mmCIF file of C-alpha atoms in Angstrom:
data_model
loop_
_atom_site.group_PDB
_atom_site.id
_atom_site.type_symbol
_atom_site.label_atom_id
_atom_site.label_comp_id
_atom_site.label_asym_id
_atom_site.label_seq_id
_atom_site.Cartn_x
_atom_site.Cartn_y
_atom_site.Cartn_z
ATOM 1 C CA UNK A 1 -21.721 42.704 -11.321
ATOM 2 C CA UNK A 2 -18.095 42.509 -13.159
ATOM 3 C CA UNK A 3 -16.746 39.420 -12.780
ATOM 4 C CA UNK A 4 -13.107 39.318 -13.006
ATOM 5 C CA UNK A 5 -10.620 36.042 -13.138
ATOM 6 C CA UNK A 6 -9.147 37.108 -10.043
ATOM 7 C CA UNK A 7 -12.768 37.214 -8.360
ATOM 8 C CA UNK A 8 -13.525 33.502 -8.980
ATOM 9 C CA UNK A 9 -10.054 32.137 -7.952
ATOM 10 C CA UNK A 10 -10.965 33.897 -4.518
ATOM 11 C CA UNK A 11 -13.838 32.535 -4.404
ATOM 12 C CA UNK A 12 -13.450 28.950 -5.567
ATOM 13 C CA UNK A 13 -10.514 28.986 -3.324
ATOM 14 C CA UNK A 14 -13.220 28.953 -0.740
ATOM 15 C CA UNK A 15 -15.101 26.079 -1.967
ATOM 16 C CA UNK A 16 -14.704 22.329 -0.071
ATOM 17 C CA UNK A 17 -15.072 20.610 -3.448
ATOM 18 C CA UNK A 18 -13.645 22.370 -6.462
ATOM 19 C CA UNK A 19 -15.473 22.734 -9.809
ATOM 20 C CA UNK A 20 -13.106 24.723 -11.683
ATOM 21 C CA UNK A 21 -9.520 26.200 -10.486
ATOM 22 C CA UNK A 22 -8.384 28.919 -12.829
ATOM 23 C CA UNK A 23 -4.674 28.801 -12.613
ATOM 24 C CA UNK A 24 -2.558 31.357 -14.111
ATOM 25 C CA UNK A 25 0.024 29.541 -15.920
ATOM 26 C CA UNK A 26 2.371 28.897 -13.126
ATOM 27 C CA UNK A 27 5.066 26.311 -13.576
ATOM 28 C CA UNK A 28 4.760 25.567 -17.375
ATOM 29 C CA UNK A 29 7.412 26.138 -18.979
ATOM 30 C CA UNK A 30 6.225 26.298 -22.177
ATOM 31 C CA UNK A 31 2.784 27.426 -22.796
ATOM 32 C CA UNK A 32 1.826 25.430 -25.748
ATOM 33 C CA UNK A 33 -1.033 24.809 -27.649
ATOM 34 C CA UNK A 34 -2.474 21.999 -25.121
ATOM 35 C CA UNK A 35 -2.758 23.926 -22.186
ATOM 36 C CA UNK A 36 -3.621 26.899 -24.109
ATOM 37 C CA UNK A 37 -6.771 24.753 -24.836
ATOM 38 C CA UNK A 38 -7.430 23.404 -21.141
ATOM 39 C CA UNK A 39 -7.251 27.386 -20.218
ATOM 40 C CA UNK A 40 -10.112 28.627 -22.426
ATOM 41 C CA UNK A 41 -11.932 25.261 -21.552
ATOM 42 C CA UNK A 42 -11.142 26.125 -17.661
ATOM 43 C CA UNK A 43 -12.476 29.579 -18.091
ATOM 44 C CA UNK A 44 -15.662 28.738 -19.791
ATOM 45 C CA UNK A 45 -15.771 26.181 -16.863
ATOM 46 C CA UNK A 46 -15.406 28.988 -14.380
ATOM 47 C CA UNK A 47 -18.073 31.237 -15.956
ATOM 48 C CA UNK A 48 -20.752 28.636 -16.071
ATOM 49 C CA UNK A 49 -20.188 27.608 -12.613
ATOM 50 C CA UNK A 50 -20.072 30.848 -11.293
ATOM 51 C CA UNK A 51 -22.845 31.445 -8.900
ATOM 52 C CA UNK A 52 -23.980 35.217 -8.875
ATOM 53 C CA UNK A 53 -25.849 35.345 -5.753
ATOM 54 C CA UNK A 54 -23.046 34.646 -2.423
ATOM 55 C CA UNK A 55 -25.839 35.512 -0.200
ATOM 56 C CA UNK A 56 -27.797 32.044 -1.559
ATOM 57 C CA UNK A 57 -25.246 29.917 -0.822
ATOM 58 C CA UNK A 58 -24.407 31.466 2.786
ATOM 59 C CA UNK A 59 -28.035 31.065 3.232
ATOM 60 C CA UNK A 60 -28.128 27.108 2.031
ATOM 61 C CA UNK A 61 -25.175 26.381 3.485
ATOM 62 C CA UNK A 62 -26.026 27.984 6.885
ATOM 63 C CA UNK A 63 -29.306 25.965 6.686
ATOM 64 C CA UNK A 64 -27.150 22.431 6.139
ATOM 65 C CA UNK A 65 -24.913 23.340 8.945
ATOM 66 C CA UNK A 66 -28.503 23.761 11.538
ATOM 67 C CA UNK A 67 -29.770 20.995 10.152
ATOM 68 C CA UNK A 68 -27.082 19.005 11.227
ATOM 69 C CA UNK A 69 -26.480 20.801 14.505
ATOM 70 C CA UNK A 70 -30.609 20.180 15.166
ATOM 71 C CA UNK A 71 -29.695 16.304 14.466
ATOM 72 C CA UNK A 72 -26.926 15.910 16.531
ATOM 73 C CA UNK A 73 -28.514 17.587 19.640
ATOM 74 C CA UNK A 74 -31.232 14.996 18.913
ATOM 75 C CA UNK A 75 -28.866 12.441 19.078
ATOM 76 C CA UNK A 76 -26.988 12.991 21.926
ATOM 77 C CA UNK A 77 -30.481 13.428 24.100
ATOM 78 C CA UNK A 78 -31.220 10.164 23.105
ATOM 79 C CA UNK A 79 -28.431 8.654 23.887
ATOM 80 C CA UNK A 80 -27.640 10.036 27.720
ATOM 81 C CA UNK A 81 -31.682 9.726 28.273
ATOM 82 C CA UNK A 82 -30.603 5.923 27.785
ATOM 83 C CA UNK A 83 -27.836 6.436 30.500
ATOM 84 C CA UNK A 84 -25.697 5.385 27.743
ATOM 85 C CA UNK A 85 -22.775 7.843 26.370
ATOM 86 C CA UNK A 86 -21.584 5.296 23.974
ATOM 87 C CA UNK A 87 -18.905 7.034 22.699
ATOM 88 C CA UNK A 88 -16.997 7.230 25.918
ATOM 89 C CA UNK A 89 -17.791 3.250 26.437
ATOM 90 C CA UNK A 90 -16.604 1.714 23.201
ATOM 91 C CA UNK A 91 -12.646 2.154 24.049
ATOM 92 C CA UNK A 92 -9.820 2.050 21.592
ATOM 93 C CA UNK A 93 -10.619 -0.682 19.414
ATOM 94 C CA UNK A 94 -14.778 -1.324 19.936
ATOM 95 C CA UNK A 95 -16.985 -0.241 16.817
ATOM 96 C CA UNK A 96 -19.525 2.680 17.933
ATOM 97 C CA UNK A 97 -22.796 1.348 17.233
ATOM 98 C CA UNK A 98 -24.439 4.462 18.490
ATOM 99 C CA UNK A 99 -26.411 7.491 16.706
ATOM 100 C CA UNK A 100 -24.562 9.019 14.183
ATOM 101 C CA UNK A 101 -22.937 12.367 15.954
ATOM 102 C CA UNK A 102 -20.979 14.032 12.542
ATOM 103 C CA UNK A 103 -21.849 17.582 12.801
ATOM 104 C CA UNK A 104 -20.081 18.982 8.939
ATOM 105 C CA UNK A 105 -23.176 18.939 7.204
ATOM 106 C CA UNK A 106 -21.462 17.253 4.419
ATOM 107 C CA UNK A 107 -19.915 14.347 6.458
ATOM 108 C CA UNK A 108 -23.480 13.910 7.889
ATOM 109 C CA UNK A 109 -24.858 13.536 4.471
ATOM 110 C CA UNK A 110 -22.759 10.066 3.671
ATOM 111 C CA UNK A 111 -21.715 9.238 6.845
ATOM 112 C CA UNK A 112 -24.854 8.541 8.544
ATOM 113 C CA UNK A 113 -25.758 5.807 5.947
ATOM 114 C CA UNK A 114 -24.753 2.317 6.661
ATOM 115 C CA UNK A 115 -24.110 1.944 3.312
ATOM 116 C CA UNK A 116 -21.503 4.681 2.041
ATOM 117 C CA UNK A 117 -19.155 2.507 0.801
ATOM 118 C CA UNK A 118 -21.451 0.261 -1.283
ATOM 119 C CA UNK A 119 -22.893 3.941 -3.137
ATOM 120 C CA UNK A 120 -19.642 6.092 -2.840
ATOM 121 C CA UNK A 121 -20.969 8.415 -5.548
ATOM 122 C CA UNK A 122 -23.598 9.364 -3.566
ATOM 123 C CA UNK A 123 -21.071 11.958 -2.125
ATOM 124 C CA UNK A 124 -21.721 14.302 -5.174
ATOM 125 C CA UNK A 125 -24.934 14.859 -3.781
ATOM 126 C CA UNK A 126 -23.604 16.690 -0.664
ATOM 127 C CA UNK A 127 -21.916 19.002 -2.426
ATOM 128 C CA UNK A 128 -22.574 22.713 -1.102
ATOM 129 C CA UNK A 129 -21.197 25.883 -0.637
ATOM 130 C CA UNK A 130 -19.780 27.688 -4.531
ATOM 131 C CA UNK A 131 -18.632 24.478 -5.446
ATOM 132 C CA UNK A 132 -22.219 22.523 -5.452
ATOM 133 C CA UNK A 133 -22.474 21.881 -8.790
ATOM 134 C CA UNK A 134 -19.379 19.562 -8.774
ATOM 135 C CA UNK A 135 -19.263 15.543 -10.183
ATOM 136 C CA UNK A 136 -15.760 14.995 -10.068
ATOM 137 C CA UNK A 137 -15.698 11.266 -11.533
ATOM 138 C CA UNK A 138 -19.387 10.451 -10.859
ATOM 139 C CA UNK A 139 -20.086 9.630 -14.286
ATOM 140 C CA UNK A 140 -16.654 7.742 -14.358
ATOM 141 C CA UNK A 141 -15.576 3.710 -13.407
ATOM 142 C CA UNK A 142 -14.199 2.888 -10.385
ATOM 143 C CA UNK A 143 -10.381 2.642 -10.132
ATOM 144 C CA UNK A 144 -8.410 0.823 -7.416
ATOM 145 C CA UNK A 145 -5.101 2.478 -6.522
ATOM 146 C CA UNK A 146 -2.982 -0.372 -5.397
ATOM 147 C CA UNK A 147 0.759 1.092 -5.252
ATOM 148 C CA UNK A 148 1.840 3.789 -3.031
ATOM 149 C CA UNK A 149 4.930 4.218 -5.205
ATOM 150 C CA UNK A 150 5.952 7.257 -7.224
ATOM 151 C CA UNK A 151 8.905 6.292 -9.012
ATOM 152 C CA UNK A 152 8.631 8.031 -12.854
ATOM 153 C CA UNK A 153 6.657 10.855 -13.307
ATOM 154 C CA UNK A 154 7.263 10.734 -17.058
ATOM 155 C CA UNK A 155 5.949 6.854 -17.462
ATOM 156 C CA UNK A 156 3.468 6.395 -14.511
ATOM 157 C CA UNK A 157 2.791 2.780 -13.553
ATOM 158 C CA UNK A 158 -0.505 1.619 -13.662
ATOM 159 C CA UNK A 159 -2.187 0.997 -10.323
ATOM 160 C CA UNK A 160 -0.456 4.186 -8.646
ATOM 161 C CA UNK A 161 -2.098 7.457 -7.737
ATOM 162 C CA UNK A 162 -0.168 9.315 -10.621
ATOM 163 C CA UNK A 163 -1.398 6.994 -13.394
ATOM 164 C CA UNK A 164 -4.964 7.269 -12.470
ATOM 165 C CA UNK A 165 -5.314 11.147 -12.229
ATOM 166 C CA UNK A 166 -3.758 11.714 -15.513
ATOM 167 C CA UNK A 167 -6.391 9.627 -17.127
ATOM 168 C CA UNK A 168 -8.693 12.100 -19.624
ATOM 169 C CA UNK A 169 -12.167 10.237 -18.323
ATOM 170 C CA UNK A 170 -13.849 10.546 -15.523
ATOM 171 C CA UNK A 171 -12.711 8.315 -12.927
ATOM 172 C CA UNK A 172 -13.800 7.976 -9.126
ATOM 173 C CA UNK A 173 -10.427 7.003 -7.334
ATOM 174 C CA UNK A 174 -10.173 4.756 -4.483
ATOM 175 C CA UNK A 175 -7.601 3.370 -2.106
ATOM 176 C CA UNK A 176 -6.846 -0.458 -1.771
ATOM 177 C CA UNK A 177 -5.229 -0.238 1.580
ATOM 178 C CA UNK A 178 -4.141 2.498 3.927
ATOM 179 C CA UNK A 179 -1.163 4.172 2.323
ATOM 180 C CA UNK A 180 1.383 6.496 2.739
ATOM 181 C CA UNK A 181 2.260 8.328 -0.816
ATOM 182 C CA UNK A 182 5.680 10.465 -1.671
ATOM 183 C CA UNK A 183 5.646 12.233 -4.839
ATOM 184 C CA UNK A 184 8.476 12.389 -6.946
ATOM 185 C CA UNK A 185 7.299 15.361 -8.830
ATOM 186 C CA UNK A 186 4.019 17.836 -8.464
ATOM 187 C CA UNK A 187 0.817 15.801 -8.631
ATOM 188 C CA UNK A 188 -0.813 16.963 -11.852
ATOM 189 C CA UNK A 189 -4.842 16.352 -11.738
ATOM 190 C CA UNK A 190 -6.717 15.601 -15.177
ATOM 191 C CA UNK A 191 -10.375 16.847 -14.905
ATOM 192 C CA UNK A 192 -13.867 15.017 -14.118
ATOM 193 C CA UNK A 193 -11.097 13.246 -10.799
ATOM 194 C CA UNK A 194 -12.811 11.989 -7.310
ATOM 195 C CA UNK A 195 -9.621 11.132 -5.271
ATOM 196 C CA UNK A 196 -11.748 9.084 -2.769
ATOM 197 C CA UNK A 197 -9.380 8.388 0.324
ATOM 198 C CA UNK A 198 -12.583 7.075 2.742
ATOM 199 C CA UNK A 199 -12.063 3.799 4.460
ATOM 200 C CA UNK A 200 -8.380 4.172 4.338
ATOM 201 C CA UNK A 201 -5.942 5.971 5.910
ATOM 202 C CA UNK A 202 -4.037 7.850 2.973
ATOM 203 C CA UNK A 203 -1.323 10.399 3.505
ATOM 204 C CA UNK A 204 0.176 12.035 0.775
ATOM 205 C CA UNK A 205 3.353 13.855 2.480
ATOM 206 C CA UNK A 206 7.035 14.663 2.865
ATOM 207 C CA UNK A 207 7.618 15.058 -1.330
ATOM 208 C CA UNK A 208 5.705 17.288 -3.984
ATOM 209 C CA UNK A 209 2.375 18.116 -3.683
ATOM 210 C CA UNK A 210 -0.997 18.054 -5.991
ATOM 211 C CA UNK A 211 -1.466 20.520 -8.223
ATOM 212 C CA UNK A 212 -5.277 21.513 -10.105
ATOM 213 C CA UNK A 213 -4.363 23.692 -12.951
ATOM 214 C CA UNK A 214 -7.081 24.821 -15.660
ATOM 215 C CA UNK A 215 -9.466 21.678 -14.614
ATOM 216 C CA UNK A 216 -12.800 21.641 -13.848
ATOM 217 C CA UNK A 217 -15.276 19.163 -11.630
ATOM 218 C CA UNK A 218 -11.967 17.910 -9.286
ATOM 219 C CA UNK A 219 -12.778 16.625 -5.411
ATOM 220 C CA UNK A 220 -10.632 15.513 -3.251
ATOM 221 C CA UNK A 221 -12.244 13.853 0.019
ATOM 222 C CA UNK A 222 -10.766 12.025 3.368
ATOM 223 C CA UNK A 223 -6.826 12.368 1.912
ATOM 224 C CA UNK A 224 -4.091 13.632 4.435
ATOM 225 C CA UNK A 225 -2.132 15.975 2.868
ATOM 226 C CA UNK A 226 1.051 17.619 5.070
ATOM 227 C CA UNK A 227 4.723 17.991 5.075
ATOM 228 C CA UNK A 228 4.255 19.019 1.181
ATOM 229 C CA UNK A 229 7.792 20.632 -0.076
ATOM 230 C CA UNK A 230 8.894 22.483 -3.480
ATOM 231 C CA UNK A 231 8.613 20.207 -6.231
ATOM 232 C CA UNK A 232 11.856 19.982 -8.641
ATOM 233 C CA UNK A 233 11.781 21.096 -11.983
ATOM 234 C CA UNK A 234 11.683 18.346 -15.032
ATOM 235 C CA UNK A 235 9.545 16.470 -17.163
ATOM 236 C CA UNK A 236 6.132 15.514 -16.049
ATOM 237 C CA UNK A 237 3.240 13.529 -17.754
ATOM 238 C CA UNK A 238 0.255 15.419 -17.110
ATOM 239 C CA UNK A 239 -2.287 13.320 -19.095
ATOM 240 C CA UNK A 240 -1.980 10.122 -20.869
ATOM 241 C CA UNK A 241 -1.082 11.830 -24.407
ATOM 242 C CA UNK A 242 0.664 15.035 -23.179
ATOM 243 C CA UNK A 243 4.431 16.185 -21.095
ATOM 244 C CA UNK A 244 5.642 19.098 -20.435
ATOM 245 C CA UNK A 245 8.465 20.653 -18.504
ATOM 246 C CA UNK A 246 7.657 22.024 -14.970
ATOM 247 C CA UNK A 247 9.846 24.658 -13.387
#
């Protein structure tokens, strides 16, 4: 089978968590020597995570999504043969200490566990679908966004969203408090990035929104992204030793 560049955007535009996004040079104004090196690194990215066979991952994916389905049925017998719908009992602000009931196979895989937020990382491991091979920042430290602002795209300050995703290591990103973030400027996203957003409640709206150009091993989990508008053109700092103007 052929593969062409536009085949893999189509289908990695498919995929929950993104291994590599091929983009086509949109919005860089001048297509220097950097990010003429990220795109040959993003397409040998693309080609090695290519996976030839659509039918496999239908079929593995198909299988998570029973699994879960199988589970939750389980669940829920259990619970009214107990004359006790929790869920309906607990009211607005009660913890449910019932079964767990997620039925997106990859929610169930690190929801169900007591202990998701003490082993975050474990959420690689529920990857599926065309983008199962991705790590985002598993191999990465922890780091603690702390400031919801978005004031210089050119200078990011440390402990904001922006400063963390234009790091070049791995990092696995996570939210100090719920947040609500406005970018200034197009959200540009270094690769080997987990934007974590799970046990806060982070929107990232009404400004610019997050852009994954020639990167590879990116996820993005529990973030509310909405109201996202045309960035302006200007300046932008898209990793710690590189800017370049957007248009």
């Amino acid at each position: 089978m052929k593969i062409t560049k536009a085949q893999l955007v189509f289908l990695f535009s498919f995929a929950t968590l993104i291994p590599t996004l091929w983009g086509g040079g949109g919005n860089i104004a001048d297509f220097d020597d950097v990010w003429k090196r990220r795109a040959d690194q993003a397409w040998k990215n693309t080609l090695a995570a290519y996976e030839p066979s659509p039918e496999n991952v239908t079929t593995k994916f198909n299988e998570n999504v029973h699994k879960a389905l199988v589970a939750n049925k389980s669940n829920k017998t259990k619970d009214l043969e107990g004359g006790d719908d929790r869920r309906n009992l607990r009211g607005k602000h009660k913890k449910y200490t019932g079964p767990c009931m997620a039925t997106n196979p990859i929610d169930r895989c690190w929801r169900c566990r007591p202990d998701w937020a003490e082993n975050r990382k474990r959420l690689t491991q529920c990857v599926i679908g065309f983008g199962h091979r991705t790590e985002g920042g598993e191999k990465g430290k922890y780091y603690e966004v702390t400031d919801n602002s978005d004031d210089d795209p050119v200078n990011p300050k440390p402990g904001t969203l922006r400063f963390a995703v234009i790091q070049k290591r791995p990092l696995w990103i996570i939210f100090a408090h719920d947040m609500h973030i406005k970018l200034s400027r197009e959200l540009i996203v270094q690769s080997k990035k987990t934007i974590d957003g799970r046990g806060a409640n982070v929107h990232i709206a009404h400004g610019a929104g997050i852009t994954l150009q020639f990167v590879d091993d990116v996820i993005i989990h529990s973030i509310h992204i909405h109201h996202i508008g045309p960035s302006k053109a200007g300046l932008i700092r898209d990793s710690v030793d590189h800017i370049g103007l957007r248009t």
